[in-house]
Short mmCIF file of C-alpha atoms in Angstrom, two decimals:
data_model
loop_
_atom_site.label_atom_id
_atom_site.label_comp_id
_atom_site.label_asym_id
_atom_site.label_seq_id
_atom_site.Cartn_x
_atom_site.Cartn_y
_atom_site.Cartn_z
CA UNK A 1 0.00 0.00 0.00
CA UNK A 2 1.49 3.71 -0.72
CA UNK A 3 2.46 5.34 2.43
CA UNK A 4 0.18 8.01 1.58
CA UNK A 5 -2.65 5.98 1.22
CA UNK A 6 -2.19 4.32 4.28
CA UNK A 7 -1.78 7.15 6.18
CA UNK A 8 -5.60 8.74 5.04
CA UNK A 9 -6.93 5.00 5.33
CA UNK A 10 -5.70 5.49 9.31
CA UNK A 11 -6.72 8.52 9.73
CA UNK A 12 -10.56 8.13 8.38
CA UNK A 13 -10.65 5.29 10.59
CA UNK A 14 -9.62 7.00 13.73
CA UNK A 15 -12.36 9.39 12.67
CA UNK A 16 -15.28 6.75 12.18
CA UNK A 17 -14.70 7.52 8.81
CA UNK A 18 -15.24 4.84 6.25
CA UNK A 19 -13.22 3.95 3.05
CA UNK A 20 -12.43 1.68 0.24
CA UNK A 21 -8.91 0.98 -0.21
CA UNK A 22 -9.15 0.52 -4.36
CA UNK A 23 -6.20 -1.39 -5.90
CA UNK A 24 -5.23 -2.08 -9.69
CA UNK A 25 -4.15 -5.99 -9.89
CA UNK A 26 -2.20 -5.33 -12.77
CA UNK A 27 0.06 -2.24 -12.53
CA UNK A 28 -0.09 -2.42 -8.51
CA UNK A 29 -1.63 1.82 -8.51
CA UNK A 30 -4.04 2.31 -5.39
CA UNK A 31 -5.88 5.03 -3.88
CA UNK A 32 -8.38 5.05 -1.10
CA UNK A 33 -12.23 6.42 -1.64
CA UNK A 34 -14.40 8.04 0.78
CA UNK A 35 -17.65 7.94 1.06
CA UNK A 36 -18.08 11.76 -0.12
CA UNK A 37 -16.36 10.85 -3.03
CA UNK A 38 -17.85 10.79 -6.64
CA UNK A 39 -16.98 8.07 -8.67
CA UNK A 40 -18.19 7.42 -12.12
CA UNK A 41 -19.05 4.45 -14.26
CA UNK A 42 -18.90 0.94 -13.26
CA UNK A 43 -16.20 1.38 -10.90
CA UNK A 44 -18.48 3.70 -9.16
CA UNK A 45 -21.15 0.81 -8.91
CA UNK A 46 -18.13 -1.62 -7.42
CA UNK A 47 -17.57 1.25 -5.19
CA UNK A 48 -20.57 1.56 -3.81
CA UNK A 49 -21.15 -2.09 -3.40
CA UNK A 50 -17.81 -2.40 -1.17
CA UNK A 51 -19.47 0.13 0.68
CA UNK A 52 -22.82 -1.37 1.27
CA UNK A 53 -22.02 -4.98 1.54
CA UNK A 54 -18.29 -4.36 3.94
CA UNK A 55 -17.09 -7.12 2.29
CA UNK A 56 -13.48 -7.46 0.03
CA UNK A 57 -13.77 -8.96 -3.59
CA UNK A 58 -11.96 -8.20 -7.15
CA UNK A 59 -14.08 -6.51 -9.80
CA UNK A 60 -13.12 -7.26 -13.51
CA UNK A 61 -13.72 -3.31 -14.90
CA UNK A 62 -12.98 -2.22 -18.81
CA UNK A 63 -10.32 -4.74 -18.87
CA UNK A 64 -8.48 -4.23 -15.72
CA UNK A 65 -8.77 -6.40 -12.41
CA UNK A 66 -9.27 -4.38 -9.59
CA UNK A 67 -9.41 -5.48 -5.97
CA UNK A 68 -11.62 -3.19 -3.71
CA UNK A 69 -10.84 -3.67 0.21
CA UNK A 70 -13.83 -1.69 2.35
CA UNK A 71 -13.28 -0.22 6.06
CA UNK A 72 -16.01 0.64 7.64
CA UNK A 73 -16.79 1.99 11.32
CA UNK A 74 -18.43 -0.98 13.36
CA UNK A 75 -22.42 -0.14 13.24
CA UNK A 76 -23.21 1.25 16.80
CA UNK A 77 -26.83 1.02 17.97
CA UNK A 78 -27.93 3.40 20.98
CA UNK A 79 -30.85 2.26 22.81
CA UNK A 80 -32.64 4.55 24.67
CA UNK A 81 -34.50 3.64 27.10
CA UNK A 82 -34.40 0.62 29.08
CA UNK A 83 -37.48 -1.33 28.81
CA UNK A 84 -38.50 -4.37 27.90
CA UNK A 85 -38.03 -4.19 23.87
CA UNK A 86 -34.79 -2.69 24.60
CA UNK A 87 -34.16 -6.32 26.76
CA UNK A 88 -35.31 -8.75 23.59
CA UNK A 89 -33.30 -6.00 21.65
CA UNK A 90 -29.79 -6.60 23.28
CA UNK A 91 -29.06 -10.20 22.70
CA UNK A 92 -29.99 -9.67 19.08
CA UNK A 93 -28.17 -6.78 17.98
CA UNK A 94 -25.12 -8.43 19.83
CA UNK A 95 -25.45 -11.20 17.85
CA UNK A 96 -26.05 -9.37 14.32
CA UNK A 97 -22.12 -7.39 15.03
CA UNK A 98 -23.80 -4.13 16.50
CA UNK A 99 -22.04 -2.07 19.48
CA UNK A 100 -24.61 -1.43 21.84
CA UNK A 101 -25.42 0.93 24.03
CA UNK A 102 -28.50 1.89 26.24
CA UNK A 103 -29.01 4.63 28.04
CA UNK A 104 -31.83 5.57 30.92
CA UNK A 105 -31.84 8.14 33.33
CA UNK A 106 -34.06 5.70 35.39
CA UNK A 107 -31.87 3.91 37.64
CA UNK A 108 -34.65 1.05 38.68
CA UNK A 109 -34.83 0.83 34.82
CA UNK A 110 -31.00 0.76 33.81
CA UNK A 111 -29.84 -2.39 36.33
CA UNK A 112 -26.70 -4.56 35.19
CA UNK A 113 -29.74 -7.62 36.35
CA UNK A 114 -32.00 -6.87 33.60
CA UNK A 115 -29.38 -6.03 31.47
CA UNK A 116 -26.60 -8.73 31.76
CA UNK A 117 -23.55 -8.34 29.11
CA UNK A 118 -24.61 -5.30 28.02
CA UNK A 119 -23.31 -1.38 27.97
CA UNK A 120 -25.34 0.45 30.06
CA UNK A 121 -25.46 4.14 31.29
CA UNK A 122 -27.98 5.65 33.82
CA UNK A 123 -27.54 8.78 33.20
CA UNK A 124 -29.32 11.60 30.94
CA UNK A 125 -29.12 11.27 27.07
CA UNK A 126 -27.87 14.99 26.31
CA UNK A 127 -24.87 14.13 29.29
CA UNK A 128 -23.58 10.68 27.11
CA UNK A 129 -24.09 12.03 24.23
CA UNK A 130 -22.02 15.36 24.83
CA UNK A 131 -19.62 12.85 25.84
CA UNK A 132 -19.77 10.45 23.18
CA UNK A 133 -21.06 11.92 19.72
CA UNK A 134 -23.21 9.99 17.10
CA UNK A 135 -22.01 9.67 13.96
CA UNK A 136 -23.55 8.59 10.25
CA UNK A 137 -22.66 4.94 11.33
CA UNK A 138 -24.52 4.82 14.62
CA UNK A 139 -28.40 3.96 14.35
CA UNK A 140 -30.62 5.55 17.43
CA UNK A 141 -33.60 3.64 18.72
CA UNK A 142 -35.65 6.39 21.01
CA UNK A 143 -38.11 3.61 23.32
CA UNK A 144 -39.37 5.31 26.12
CA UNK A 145 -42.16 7.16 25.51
CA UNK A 146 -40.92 10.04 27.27
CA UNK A 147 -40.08 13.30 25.81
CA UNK A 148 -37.89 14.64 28.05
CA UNK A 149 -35.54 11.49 27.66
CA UNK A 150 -36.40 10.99 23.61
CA UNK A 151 -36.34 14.14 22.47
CA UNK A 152 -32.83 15.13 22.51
CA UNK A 153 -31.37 11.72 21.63
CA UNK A 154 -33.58 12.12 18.16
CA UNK A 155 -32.63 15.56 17.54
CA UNK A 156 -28.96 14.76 18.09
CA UNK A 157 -29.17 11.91 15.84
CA UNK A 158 -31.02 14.11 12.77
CA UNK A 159 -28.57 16.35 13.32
CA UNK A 160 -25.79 13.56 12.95
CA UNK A 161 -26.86 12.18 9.66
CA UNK A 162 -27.33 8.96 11.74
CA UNK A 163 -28.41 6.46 9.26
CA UNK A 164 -30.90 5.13 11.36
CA UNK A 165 -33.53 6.89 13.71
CA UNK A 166 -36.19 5.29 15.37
CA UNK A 167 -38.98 6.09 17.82
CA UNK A 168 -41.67 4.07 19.35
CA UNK A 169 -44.81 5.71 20.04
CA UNK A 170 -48.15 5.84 17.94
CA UNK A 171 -48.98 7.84 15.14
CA UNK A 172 -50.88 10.21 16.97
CA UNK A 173 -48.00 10.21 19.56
CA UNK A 174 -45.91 10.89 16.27
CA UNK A 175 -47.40 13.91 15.12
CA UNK A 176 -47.23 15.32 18.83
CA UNK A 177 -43.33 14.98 18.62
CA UNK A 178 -43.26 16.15 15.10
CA UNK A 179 -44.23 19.76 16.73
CA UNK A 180 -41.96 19.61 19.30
CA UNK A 181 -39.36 18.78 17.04
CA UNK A 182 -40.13 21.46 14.69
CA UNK A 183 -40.28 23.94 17.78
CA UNK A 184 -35.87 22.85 18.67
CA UNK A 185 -36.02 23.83 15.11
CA UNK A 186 -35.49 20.63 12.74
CA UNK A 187 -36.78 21.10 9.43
CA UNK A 188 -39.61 18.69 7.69
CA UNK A 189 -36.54 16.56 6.08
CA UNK A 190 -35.05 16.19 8.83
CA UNK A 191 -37.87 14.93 11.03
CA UNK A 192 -39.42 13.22 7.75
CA UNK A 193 -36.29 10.72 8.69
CA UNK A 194 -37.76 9.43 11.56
CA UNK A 195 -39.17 5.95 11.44
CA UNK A 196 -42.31 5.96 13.82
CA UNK A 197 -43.85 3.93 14.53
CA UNK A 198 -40.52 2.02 14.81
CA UNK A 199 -39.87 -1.12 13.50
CA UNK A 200 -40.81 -2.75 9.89
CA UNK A 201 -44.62 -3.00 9.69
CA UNK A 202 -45.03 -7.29 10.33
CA UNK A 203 -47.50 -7.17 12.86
CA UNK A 204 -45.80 -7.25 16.06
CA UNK A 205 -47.54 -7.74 18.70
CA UNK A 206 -45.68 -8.12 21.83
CA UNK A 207 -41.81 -7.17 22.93
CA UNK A 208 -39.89 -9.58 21.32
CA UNK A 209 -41.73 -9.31 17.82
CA UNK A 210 -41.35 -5.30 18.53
CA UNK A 211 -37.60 -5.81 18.66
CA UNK A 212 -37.10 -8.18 15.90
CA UNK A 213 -39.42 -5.76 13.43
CA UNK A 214 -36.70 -2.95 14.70
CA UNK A 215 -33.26 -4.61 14.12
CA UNK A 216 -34.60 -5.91 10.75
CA UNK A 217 -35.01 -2.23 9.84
CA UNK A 218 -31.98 -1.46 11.19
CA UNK A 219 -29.92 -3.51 9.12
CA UNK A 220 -32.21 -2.80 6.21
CA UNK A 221 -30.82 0.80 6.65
CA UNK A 222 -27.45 -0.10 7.34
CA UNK A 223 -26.89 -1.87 4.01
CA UNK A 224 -29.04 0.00 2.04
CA UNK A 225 -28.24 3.32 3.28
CA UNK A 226 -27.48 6.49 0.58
CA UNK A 227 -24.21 6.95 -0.73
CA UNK A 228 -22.74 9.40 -2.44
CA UNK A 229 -19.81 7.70 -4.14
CA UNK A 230 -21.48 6.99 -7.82
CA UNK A 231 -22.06 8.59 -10.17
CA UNK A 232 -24.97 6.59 -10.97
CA UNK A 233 -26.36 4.08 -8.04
CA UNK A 234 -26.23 1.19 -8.47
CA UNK A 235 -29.59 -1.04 -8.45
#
């Protein structure tokens, strides 16, 4: 790899930054692409595929062999609120690669015993997250029903770009935030962002079924998410 090149590829990745490290197979010539970056043609569309799927593979492109090598931020989901979706919730997005965190202000809520094996913070979400900013790669699932513990979570994530943001509640309870929102002074795209009710529509019914209808969104925006690096998407 070219010094140079390996010295961005470090740098995004201290940054939460991701990347694809593009090599040519046949005169050795690499470069590394950010996600910002516009890239033309087909090796646009290979481009964009590293960055969707995280995964390494060659790409045969106009004649030339090229082997594209993604880097990407691990996924981080922040829970908040520490209830009982948020408990079927855990064990699952551990076990699909996320970093997890919840956070609850409610201390008989946030206990290591209902939460075994998992991050946890008791404390208010505007104090963590002045600690520990969200970032595009970091989804935010707001499950308490409670304003003054959603509401700045969700309006910290819009204005991250996370690429997921999720909030449980009713439509009518919905349209009640969407004012508030508007009032801290998000804009209709922003807020229009929001899935709510959370989770993909299957029917849940209980808990459990409430979480698994969530993480499946999750990861449907994870690897499906918008990039910028094409010049024409692929499909």
């Amino acid at each position: 790899m070219d010094p140079y090149s390996l010295k961005k590829l470090n740098a995004l990745r201290m940054n939460r930054q991701a990347a694809v490290h593009v090599t040519d197979l046949g005169d050795g010539r690499d470069r590394v692409i950010e996600e910002s970056d516009v890239v033309a043609g087909l090796l646009g569309k290979a481009v964009l595929r590293a960055f969707r799927q995280g995964k390494a593979f060659t790409a045969e492109i106009d004649g030339r062999t090229f082997f594209l090598n993604p880097h990407l931020p691990p996924p981080r989901l922040v829970v908040i609120g520490a209830v009982h979706i948020s408990q079927a919730l855990a064990p699952m997005a551990r076990l699909s690669g996320f970093d997890l965190h919840i956070i609850d202000p409610r201390t008989a809520f946030a206990t290591p015993h209902r939460f075994p094996e998992t991050r946890l913070t008791d404390d208010w979400p505007e104090t963590v997250l002045a600690q520990e900013p969200l970032d595009p790669y970091t989804a935010v699932a707001a499950l308490t029903h409670d304003p003054k513990i959603d509401d700045h979570a969700l309006i910290a994530a819009l204005k991250a770009d996370c690429f997921y943001v999720g909030a449980l509640g009713s439509r009518k309870t919905h349209e009640a935030r969407v004012e508030r929102l508007k009032q801290a002074g998000l804009s209709d795209k922003q807020i229009a962002r929001i899935h709510a009710p959370i989770g993909l529509d299957i029917g849940a019914a209980n808990p459990a079924e409430i979480a698994v209808a969530t993480l499946a969104q999750i990861i449907e925006a994870l690897r499906k998410r918008g990039l910028q690096v094409a010049g024409a998407r692929a499909a």
